[in-house]
Each structure stands twice: as structure tokens, then as C-alpha cells.
PDB file of C-alpha atoms in Angstrom:
ATOM      1  CA  MET A   1     -76.270-146.682  33.075  1.00 44.00           C
ATOM      2  CA  SER A   2     -75.871-147.471  37.296  1.00 44.00           C
ATOM      3  CA  GLN A   3     -73.547-144.553  39.053  1.00 46.00           C
ATOM      4  CA  GLN A   4     -71.246-146.356  39.987  1.00 45.00           C
ATOM      5  CA  PRO A   5     -66.997-144.789  39.610  1.00 49.00           C
ATOM      6  CA  ILE A   6     -66.125-144.309  35.557  1.00 54.00           C
ATOM      7  CA  SER A   7     -63.736-145.639  33.749  1.00 64.00           C
ATOM      8  CA  LEU A   8     -62.495-145.421  29.905  1.00 60.00           C
ATOM      9  CA  ILE A   9     -64.035-147.007  28.486  1.00 62.00           C
ATOM     10  CA  SER A  10     -67.800-146.225  30.266  1.00 77.00           C
ATOM     11  CA  PHE A  11     -66.698-142.687  29.874  1.00 82.00           C
ATOM     12  CA  GLU A  12     -66.241-143.219  26.181  1.00 87.00           C
ATOM     13  CA  MET A  13     -69.371-145.178  26.528  1.00 87.00           C
ATOM     14  CA  ALA A  14     -71.140-142.096  27.917  1.00 88.00           C
ATOM     15  CA  VAL A  15     -70.799-140.430  25.377  1.00 92.00           C
ATOM     16  CA  THR A  16     -71.186-142.132  22.015  1.00 94.00           C
ATOM     17  CA  GLU A  17     -74.520-143.639  23.595  1.00 94.00           C
ATOM     18  CA  SER A  18     -75.483-139.854  23.884  1.00 95.00           C
ATOM     19  CA  ILE A  19     -74.609-138.488  20.832  1.00 96.00           C
ATOM     20  CA  ASP A  20     -76.478-141.663  19.151  1.00 96.00           C
ATOM     21  CA  GLU A  21     -79.491-141.131  21.374  1.00 97.00           C
ATOM     22  CA  VAL A  22     -79.503-137.074  21.058  1.00 96.00           C
ATOM     23  CA  PHE A  23     -78.753-138.080  16.490  1.00 96.00           C
ATOM     24  CA  SER A  24     -81.903-140.594  16.803  1.00 96.00           C
ATOM     25  CA  THR A  25     -84.486-137.860  17.414  1.00 95.00           C
ATOM     26  CA  LEU A  26     -83.645-136.315  13.999  1.00 93.00           C
ATOM     27  CA  GLY A  27     -85.236-140.130  12.913  1.00 95.00           C
ATOM     28  CA  GLU A  28     -83.338-143.458  12.549  1.00 96.00           C
ATOM     29  CA  ASN A  29     -82.092-142.458   8.680  1.00 96.00           C
ATOM     30  CA  VAL A  30     -80.857-138.649   9.508  1.00 93.00           C
ATOM     31  CA  LYS A  31     -78.667-140.775  12.278  1.00 95.00           C
ATOM     32  CA  GLN A  32     -77.425-143.022   9.615  1.00 96.00           C
ATOM     33  CA  ALA A  33     -76.436-140.344   7.641  1.00 95.00           C
ATOM     34  CA  MET A  34     -74.906-138.672   9.791  1.00 94.00           C
ATOM     35  CA  TYR A  35     -72.569-141.908  10.940  1.00 96.00           C
ATOM     36  CA  SER A  36     -72.281-141.864   7.336  1.00 96.00           C
ATOM     37  CA  TYR A  37     -71.000-138.183   6.962  1.00 96.00           C
ATOM     38  CA  LEU A  38     -68.346-138.720   9.689  1.00 96.00           C
ATOM     39  CA  GLU A  39     -66.609-141.610   8.477  1.00 96.00           C
ATOM     40  CA  ASN A  40     -66.546-140.555   4.897  1.00 96.00           C
ATOM     41  CA  ASN A  41     -65.322-137.020   5.432  1.00 96.00           C
ATOM     42  CA  TYR A  42     -63.073-137.024   9.061  1.00 95.00           C
ATOM     43  CA  GLY A  43     -62.822-140.998   9.067  1.00 95.00           C
ATOM     44  CA  MET A  44     -64.852-140.874  12.344  1.00 96.00           C
ATOM     45  CA  ARG A  45     -66.546-144.545  13.006  1.00 95.00           C
ATOM     46  CA  GLU A  46     -68.769-144.157  15.591  1.00 93.00           C
ATOM     47  CA  ASP A  47     -67.160-145.314  17.905  1.00 92.00           C
ATOM     48  CA  GLN A  48     -63.983-143.346  17.171  1.00 94.00           C
ATOM     49  CA  ILE A  49     -65.497-139.961  18.500  1.00 94.00           C
ATOM     50  CA  PRO A  50     -65.043-140.252  21.717  1.00 90.00           C
ATOM     51  CA  SER A  51     -61.479-140.048  21.811  1.00 90.00           C
ATOM     52  CA  MET A  52     -61.453-137.510  18.267  1.00 93.00           C
ATOM     53  CA  ILE A  53     -63.707-135.435  19.953  1.00 91.00           C
ATOM     54  CA  ASP A  54     -62.546-132.103  18.178  1.00 91.00           C
ATOM     55  CA  ASP A  55     -63.016-133.602  15.010  1.00 94.00           C
ATOM     56  CA  PHE A  56     -66.766-134.292  15.659  1.00 95.00           C
ATOM     57  CA  SER A  57     -67.216-130.834  16.837  1.00 93.00           C
ATOM     58  CA  THR A  58     -66.159-129.558  14.154  1.00 94.00           C
ATOM     59  CA  ALA A  59     -68.257-131.959  11.927  1.00 95.00           C
ATOM     60  CA  VAL A  60     -71.125-130.555  14.044  1.00 94.00           C
ATOM     61  CA  GLU A  61     -70.725-127.027  13.382  1.00 94.00           C
ATOM     62  CA  SER A  62     -70.709-127.827   9.179  1.00 94.00           C
ATOM     63  CA  LEU A  63     -73.573-130.003   9.340  1.00 91.00           C
ATOM     64  CA  PHE A  64     -75.850-127.712  11.702  1.00 93.00           C
ATOM     65  CA  GLY A  65     -74.189-124.410  11.198  1.00 94.00           C
ATOM     66  CA  ASP A  66     -75.244-122.165  14.318  1.00 92.00           C
ATOM     67  CA  ALA A  67     -77.471-124.503  15.738  1.00 93.00           C
ATOM     68  CA  ALA A  68     -74.200-126.522  16.156  1.00 93.00           C
ATOM     69  CA  LYS A  69     -74.741-125.250  20.158  1.00 91.00           C
ATOM     70  CA  LEU A  70     -77.978-126.801  20.438  1.00 93.00           C
ATOM     71  CA  VAL A  71     -76.837-130.656  19.353  1.00 94.00           C
ATOM     72  CA  GLU A  72     -73.772-130.097  21.826  1.00 93.00           C
ATOM     73  CA  LEU A  73     -75.996-129.290  24.255  1.00 91.00           C
ATOM     74  CA  LYS A  74     -78.159-131.839  23.916  1.00 94.00           C
ATOM     75  CA  ILE A  75     -75.581-134.261  24.089  1.00 94.00           C
ATOM     76  CA  ILE A  76     -73.563-132.253  27.099  1.00 90.00           C
ATOM     77  CA  GLU A  77     -77.306-133.308  28.954  1.00 89.00           C
ATOM     78  CA  LYS A  78     -77.273-136.327  27.558  1.00 91.00           C
ATOM     79  CA  VAL A  79     -73.666-137.245  29.482  1.00 90.00           C
ATOM     80  CA  GLN A  80     -74.411-135.704  31.954  1.00 86.00           C
ATOM     81  CA  GLY A  81     -77.591-137.952  33.498  1.00 85.00           C
ATOM     82  CA  LYS A  82     -75.258-140.842  32.409  1.00 84.00           C
ATOM     83  CA  VAL A  83     -71.977-139.528  35.207  1.00 79.00           C
ATOM     84  CA  LYS A  84     -72.992-137.800  38.618  1.00 73.00           C
ATOM     85  CA  GLY A  85     -71.498-135.870  40.346  1.00 74.00           C
ATOM     86  CA  PHE A  86     -70.039-134.009  37.412  1.00 75.00           C
ATOM     87  CA  ALA A  87     -70.316-130.303  38.117  1.00 72.00           C
ATOM     88  CA  TYR A  88     -68.245-128.520  35.218  1.00 74.00           C
ATOM     89  CA  LYS A  89     -68.218-124.636  35.763  1.00 71.00           C
ATOM     90  CA  SER A  90     -66.690-123.206  31.977  1.00 68.00           C
ATOM     91  CA  LYS A  91     -64.928-119.844  32.499  1.00 70.00           C
ATOM     92  CA  SER A  92     -66.615-117.851  30.068  1.00 66.00           C
ATOM     93  CA  LYS A  93     -70.578-117.429  29.828  1.00 64.00           C
ATOM     94  CA  GLU A  94     -70.666-119.699  26.844  1.00 65.00           C
ATOM     95  CA  ILE A  95     -69.672-123.527  27.313  1.00 69.00           C
ATOM     96  CA  PHE A  96     -67.572-125.729  24.396  1.00 83.00           C
ATOM     97  CA  PHE A  97     -68.444-129.277  23.850  1.00 85.00           C
ATOM     98  CA  ALA A  98     -64.971-130.301  23.296  1.00 85.00           C
ATOM     99  CA  GLU A  99     -63.732-127.915  26.786  1.00 85.00           C
ATOM    100  CA  TYR A 100     -66.414-129.672  28.351  1.00 86.00           C
ATOM    101  CA  LEU A 101     -65.652-133.340  28.117  1.00 86.00           C
ATOM    102  CA  SER A 102     -61.772-132.986  28.686  1.00 85.00           C
ATOM    103  CA  ALA A 103     -62.429-131.214  31.644  1.00 82.00           C
ATOM    104  CA  LEU A 104     -65.523-134.575  32.781  1.00 82.00           C
ATOM    105  CA  LYS A 105     -61.908-136.628  32.056  1.00 81.00           C
ATOM    106  CA  ARG A 106     -59.151-134.674  33.784  1.00 79.00           C
ATOM    107  CA  HIS A 107     -62.685-135.095  36.890  1.00 76.00           C
ATOM    108  CA  LEU A 108     -61.980-138.276  36.677  1.00 74.00           C
ATOM    109  CA  LYS A 109     -58.885-138.465  36.167  1.00 70.00           C
ATOM    110  CA  LEU A 110     -58.813-140.607  32.564  1.00 59.00           C
ATOM    111  CA  ASN A 111     -56.341-138.636  31.275  1.00 51.00           C
TER     112      ASN A 111
END
């Protein structure tokens, strides 16, 4: 992805691609099972994830338990690699996935 000013569409693409890349590290069968789980249990298709971040985060937590934070951090790393020029500083010592993406959208003035 180029380092041009980002639109809502490219923001959504960066998030979707990042999630897909992280899920892919778990294997193709696991990735497809995760997307099926999201759709069957949360009514969330892959292309809807960027607009349903809170639900996605809840689903990841239900799937991975305590390891969900690691999955979310990997996704954040991938998004950060696609969207340059944004530095996120959490108010607490913990980084929250939905908070990070909301801050990125505000930074990009997409809200």
C-alpha cells in the first residue's frame, strides 16, 4: 500500500488486509474457520470488520481468550506498517485495539 493520504476506503482496506495477513499466519483452514465464526456468530462478513471493530474485538476475545491481545497487537503492527505518520499514545499502559483504530480514524479525520 502506498504512503499517500488515506481515505476511508483505504483505511478499511488497510484494516481488512492486516487482519487477513494475521489470520493467514495461523493457516488457511484456521483463517477460513475464523471468518466463518465471525459471520455465523456475529453476522460479520470480512469486508464489514472495519466498521464493526468493537464486535470484532469481542469475537477475537471469545476465540483466543487471553491470547486475543497478542492477535490484536499483531493486527495493529500490520496496520501501522500500512499507514505511516501516525503515532498512537495510549492514556494507560495497555493498548486497546478499538481505541487504537478509533484514534487512527480521528487522526485521518474520517469520523
